[in-house]
Short mmCIF file of C-alpha atoms (C1' of nucleotides) in Angstrom, two decimals:
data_model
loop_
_atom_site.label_atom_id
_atom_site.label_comp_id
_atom_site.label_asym_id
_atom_site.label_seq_id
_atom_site.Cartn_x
_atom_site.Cartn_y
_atom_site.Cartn_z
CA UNK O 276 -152.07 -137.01 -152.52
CA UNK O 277 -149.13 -139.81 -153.41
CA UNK O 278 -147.08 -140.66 -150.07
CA UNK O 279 -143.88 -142.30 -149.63
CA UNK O 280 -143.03 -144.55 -146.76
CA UNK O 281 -140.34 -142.57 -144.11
CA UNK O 282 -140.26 -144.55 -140.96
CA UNK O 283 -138.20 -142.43 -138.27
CA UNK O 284 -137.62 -139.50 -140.80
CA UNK O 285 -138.02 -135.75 -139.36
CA UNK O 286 -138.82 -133.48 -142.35
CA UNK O 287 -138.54 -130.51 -139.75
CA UNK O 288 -135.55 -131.44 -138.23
CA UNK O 289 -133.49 -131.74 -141.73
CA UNK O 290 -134.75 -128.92 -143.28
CA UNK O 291 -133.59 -126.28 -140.47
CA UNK O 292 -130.49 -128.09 -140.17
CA UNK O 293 -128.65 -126.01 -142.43
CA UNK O 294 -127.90 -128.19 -145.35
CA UNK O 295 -130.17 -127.16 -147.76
CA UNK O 296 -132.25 -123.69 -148.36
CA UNK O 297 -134.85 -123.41 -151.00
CA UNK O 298 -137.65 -124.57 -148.24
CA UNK O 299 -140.50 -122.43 -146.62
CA UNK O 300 -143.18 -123.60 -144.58
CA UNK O 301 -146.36 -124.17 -146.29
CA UNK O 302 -149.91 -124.81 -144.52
CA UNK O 303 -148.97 -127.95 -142.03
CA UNK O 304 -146.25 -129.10 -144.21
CA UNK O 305 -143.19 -127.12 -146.60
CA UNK O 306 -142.52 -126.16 -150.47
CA UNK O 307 -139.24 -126.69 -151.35
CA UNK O 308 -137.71 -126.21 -155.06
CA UNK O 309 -135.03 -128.09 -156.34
CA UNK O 310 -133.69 -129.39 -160.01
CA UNK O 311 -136.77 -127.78 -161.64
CA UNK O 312 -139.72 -128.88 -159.04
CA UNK O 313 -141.80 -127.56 -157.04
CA UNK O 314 -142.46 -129.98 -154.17
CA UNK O 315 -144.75 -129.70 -151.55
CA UNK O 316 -144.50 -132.04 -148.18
CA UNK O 317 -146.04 -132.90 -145.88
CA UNK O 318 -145.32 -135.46 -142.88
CA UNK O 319 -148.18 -137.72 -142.29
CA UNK O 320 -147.12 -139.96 -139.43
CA UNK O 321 -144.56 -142.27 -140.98
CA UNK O 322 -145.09 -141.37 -144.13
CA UNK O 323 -144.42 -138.20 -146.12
CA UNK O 324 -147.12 -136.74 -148.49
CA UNK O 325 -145.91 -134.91 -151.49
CA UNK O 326 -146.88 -133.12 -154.62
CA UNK O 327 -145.20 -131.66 -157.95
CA UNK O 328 -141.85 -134.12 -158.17
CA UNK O 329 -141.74 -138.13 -158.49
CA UNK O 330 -140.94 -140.51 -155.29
CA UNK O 331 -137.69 -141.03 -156.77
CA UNK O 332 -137.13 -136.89 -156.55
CA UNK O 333 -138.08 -136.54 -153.12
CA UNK O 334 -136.82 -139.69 -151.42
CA UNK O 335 -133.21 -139.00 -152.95
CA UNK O 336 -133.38 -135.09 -151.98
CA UNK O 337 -134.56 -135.76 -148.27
CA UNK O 338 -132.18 -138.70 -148.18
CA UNK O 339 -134.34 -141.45 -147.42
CA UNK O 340 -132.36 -143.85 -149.80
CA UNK O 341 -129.97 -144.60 -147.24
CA UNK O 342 -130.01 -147.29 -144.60
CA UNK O 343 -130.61 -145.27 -142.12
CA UNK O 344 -130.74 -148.22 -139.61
CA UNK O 345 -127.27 -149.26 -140.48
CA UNK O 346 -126.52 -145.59 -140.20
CA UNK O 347 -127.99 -145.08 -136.51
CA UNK O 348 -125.87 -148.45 -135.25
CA UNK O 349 -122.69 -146.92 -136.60
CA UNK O 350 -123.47 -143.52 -135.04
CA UNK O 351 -124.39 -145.28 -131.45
CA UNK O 352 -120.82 -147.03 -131.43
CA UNK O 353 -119.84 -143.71 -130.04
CA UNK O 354 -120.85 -143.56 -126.78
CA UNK O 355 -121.24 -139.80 -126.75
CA UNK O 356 -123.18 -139.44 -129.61
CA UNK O 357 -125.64 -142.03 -128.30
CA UNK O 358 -126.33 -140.08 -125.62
CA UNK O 359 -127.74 -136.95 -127.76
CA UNK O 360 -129.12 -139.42 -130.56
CA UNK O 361 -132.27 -140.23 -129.59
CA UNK O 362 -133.62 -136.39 -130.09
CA UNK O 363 -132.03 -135.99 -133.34
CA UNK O 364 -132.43 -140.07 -134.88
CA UNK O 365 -135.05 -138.28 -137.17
CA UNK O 366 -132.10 -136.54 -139.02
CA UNK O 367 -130.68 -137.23 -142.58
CA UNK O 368 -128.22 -135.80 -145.17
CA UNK O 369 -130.37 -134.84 -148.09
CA UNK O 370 -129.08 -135.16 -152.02
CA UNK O 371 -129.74 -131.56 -153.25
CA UNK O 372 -128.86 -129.98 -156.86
CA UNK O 373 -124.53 -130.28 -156.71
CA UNK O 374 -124.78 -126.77 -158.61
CA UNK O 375 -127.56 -124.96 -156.38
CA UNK O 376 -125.44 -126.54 -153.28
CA UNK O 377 -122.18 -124.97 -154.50
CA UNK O 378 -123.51 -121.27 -154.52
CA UNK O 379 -125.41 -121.66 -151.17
CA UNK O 380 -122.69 -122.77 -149.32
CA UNK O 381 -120.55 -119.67 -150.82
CA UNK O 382 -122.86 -117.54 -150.10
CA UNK O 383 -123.11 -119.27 -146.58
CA UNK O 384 -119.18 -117.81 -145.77
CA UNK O 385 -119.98 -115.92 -142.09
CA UNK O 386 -123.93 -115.66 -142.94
CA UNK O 387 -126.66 -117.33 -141.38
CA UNK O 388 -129.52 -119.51 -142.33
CA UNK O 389 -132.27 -116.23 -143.08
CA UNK O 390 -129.86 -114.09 -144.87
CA UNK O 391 -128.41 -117.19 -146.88
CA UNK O 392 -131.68 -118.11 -147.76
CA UNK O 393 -132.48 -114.57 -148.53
CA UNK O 394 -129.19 -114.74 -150.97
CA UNK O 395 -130.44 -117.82 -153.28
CA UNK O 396 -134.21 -116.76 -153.69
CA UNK O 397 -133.08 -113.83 -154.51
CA UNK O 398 -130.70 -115.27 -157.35
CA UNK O 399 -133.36 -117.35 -158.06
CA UNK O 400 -135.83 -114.45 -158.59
CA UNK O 401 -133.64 -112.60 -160.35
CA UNK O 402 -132.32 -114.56 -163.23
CA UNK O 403 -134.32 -117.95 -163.06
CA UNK O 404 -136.91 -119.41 -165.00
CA UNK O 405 -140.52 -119.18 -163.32
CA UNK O 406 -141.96 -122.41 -162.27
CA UNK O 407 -145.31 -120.90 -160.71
CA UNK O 408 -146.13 -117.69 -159.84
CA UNK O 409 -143.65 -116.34 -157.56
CA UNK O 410 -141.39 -119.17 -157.66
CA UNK O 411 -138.38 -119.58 -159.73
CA UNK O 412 -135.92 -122.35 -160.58
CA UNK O 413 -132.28 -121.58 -159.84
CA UNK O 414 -130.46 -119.94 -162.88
CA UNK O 415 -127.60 -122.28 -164.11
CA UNK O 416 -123.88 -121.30 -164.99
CA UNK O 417 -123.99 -118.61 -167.16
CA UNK O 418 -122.17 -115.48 -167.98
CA UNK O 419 -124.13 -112.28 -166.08
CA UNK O 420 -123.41 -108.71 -166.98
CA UNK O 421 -120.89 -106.68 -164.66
CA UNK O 422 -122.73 -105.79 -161.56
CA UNK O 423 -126.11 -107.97 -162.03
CA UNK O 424 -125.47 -109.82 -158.53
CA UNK O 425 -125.40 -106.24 -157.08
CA UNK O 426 -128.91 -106.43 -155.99
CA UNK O 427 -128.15 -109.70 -153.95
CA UNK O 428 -126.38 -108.19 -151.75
CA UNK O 429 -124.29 -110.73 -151.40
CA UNK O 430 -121.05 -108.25 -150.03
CA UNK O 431 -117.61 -109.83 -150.52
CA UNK O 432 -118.98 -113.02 -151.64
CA UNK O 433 -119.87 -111.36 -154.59
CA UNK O 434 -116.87 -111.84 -156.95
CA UNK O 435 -116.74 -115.84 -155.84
CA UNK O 436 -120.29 -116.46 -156.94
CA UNK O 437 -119.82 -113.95 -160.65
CA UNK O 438 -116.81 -116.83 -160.96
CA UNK O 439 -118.78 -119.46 -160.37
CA UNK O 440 -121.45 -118.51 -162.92
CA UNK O 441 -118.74 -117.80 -164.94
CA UNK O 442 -116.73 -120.87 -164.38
CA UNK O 443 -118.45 -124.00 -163.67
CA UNK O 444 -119.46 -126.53 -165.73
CA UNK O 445 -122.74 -128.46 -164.11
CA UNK O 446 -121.75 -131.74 -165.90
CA UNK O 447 -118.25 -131.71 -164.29
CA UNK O 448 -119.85 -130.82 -161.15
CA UNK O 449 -121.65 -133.51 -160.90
CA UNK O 450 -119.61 -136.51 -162.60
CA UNK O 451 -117.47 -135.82 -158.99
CA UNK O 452 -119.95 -137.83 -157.53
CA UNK O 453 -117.75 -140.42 -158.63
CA UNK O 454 -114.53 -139.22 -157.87
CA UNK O 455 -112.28 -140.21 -155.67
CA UNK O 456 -113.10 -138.50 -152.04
CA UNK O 457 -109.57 -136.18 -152.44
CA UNK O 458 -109.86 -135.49 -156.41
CA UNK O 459 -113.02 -134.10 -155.86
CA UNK O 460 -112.73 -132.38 -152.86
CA UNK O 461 -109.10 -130.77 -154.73
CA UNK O 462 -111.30 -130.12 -157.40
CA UNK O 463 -113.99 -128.35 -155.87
CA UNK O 464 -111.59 -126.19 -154.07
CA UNK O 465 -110.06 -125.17 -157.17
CA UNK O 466 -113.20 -122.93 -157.47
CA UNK O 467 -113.60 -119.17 -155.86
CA UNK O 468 -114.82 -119.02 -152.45
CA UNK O 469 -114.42 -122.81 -151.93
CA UNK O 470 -112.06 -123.63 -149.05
CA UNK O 471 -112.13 -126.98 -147.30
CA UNK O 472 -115.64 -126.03 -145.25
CA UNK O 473 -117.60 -125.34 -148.10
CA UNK O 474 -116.22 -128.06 -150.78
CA UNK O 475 -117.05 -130.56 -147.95
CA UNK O 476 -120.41 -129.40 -147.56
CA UNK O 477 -121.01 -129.75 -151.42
CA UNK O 478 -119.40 -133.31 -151.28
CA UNK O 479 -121.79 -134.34 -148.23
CA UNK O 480 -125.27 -132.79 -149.23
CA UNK O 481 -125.17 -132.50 -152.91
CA UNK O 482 -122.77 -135.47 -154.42
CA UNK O 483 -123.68 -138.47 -151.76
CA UNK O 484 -120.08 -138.77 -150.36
CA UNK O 485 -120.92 -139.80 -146.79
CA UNK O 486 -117.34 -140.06 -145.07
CA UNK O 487 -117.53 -135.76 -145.78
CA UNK O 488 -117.09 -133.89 -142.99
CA UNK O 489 -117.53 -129.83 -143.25
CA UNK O 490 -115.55 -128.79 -140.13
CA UNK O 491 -117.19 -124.92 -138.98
CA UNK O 492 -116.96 -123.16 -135.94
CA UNK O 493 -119.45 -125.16 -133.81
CA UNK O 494 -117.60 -128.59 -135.16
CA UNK O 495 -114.59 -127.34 -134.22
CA UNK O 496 -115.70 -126.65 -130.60
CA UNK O 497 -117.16 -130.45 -130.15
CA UNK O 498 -114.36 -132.09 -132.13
CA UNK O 499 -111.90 -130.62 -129.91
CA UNK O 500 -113.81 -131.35 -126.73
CA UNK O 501 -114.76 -134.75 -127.82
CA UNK O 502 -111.26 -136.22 -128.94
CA UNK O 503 -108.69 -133.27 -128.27
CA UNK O 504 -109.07 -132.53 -124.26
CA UNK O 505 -110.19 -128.79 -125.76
CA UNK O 506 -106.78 -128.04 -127.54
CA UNK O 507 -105.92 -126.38 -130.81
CA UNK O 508 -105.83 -128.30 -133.70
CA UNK O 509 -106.21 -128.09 -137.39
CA UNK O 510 -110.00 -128.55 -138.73
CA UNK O 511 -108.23 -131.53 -140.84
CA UNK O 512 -107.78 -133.44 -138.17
CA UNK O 513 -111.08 -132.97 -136.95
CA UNK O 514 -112.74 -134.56 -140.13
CA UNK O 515 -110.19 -136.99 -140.05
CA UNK O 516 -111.08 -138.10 -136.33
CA UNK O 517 -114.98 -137.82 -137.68
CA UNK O 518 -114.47 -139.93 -140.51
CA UNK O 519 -112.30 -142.82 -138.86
CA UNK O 520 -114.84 -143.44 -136.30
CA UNK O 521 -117.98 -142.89 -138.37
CA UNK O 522 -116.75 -143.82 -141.67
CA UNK O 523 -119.53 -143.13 -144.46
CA UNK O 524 -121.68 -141.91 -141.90
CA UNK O 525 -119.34 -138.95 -140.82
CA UNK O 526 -121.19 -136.43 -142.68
CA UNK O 527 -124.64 -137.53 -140.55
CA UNK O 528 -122.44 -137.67 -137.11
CA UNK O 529 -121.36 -134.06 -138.28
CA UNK O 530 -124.71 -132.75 -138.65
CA UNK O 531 -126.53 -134.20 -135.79
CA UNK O 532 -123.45 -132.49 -133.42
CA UNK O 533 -123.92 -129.20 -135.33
CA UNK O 534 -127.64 -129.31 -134.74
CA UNK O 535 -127.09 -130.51 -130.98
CA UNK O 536 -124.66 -127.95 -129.92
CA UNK O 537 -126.67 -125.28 -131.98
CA UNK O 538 -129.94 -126.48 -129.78
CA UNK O 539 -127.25 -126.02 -126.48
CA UNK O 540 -126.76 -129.43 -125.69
CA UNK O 541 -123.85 -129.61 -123.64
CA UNK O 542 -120.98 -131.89 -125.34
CA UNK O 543 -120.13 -134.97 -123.45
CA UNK O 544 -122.76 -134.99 -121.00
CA UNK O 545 -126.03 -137.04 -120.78
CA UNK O 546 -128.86 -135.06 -122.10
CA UNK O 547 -131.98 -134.27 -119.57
"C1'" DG A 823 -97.03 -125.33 -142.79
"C1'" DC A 824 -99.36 -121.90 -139.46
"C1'" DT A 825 -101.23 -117.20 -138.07
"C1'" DT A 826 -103.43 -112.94 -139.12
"C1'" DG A 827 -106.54 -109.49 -140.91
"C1'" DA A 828 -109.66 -107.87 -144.45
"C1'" DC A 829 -113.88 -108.57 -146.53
"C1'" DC A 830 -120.07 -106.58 -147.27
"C1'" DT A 831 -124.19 -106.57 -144.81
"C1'" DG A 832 -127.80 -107.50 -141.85
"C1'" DA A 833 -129.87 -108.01 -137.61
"C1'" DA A 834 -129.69 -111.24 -132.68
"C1'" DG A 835 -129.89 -109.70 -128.41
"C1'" DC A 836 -128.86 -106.59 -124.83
"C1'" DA A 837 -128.46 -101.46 -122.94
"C1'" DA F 1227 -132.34 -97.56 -130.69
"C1'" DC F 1228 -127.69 -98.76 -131.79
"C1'" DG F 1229 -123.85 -100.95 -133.60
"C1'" DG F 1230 -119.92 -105.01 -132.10
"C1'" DC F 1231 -113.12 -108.38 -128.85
"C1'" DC F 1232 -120.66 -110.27 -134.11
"C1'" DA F 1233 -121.83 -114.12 -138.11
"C1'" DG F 1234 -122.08 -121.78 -140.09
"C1'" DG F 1235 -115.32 -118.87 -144.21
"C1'" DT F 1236 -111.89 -117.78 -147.71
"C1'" DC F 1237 -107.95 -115.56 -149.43
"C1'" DA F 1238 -103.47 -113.45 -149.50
"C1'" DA F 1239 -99.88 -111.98 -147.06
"C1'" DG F 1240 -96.42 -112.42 -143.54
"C1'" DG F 1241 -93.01 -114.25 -139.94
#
DNA sequence: GCTTGACCTGAAGCA
DNA sequence: ACGGCCAGGTCAAGG
């Protein structure tokens, strides 16, 4: 089995962090599916085994392009985000399918990770091409008859995601990967069910723009604590503060807090 | 601009 | 078992 070098890299970690949902545990390693593969991994000390995809594929999905060394000095300029770091070093921002990363994260509106996951396989069953037995691509834009999502289940998200398969254009979608960080983030919020949480999540895990900064509930409760003695203020600012002291490396600041206050480590305090 | 409530469903966690 | 000052938000309306 072909392996990839991945010094540091924790395939667990990443995976369960939220940003990306066509995974399942498989034997002592995971299948995921994304653009068309089938991948299976599987971490091998430093180095991650995988099948069914090229090293190119998986290295760019699981993020391991980036300098994460750079990345981790950045991050420990803050002193209270060095002090969690060292459990959650092993963390990156992957580089999913723009298109597949768009409906998740509308279907992710006041969900969690099972049902979420639940949501796209069962899109994916439903009205995408088998790969292998069982296991389906994701379906691309197209038009669906009236009331083919009803079997989803996907409640009031519903209508957003029948717009986006009616709406979006996978081409555009991704050519705003090189956009200009507010075009793109204007432009994906010009779609249904995209407000400034979810277009930032698209920008950060799907179209490589590193300075994004999805600002959700648990974000909102560090940022706050962290740079706004616990007051009120507008998620904006937030992702603003995120960005001007992390820069491109916002978006991996953001999701080692979310996975940190998510595990209950208190904000602002030396871990023990 | 900012605040508020509605929106489908499923199931964590606690009687 | 049962069901809620829920849940990783968005939208449209209102003061």
């Amino acid at each position: 089995m072909p392996s990839l070098a991945a010094p540091g890299f924790d395939l667990d970690l990443t995976l369960r962090s939220g940003q990306f949902f066509r995974f399942r545990p498989d034997g002592d390693g995971f299948l995921l599916v994304d653009s068309g593969r089938v991948l299976r991994l599987r971490p091998q000390g430093d180095r991650i085994e995988y099948r069914g995809g090229t090293a190119a594929h998986v290295r760019r999905l699981l993020g391991l392009d980036a300098d994460h060394g750079a990345a981790l000095a950045a991050l420990r300029r803050d002193p209270l985000l060095a002090a969690v770091l060292p459990r959650y070093a092993g963390m990156r921002i992957m580089t999913q399918d723009p298109w597949v990363c768009l409906v998740s994260f509308v279907c992710s509106s006041m969900s969690n990770m099972k049902r979420i996951q639940g949501n796209v396989e069962g899109i994916a069953r439903a009205f995408g091409p088998a790969l292998e037995d069982g296991i389906h691509d994701f379906p691309g834009p197209a038009a669906l008859p009236a009331g083919a999502l009803a079997p989803i289940r996907l409640g009031w998200r519903e209508r957003f995601v029948a717009g986006l398969f009616a709406r979006v254009d996978p081409a555009r979608l991704h050519a705003l990967a090189a956009r200009p960080f507010e075009e793109a983030r204007a432009a994906l919020m010009e779609l249904p069910g995209v407000g400034p949480k979810v277009a930032e999540c698209v920008m950060a895990f799907s179209l490589g723009f590193g300075e994004a900064c999805p600002v959700d509930v648990w974000i909102r409760r560090v940022g706050r604590r962290l740079w706004f003695r616990n007051r009120r203020v507008p998620d904006r600012r937030i992702a603003d503060r995120f960005r001007a002291t992390f820069g491109r490396h916002a978006a991996l600041a953001q999701q080692i807090w979310f996975q940190a206050v998510r595990d209950g480590v208190p904000v602002g305090q030396a871990p023990r």
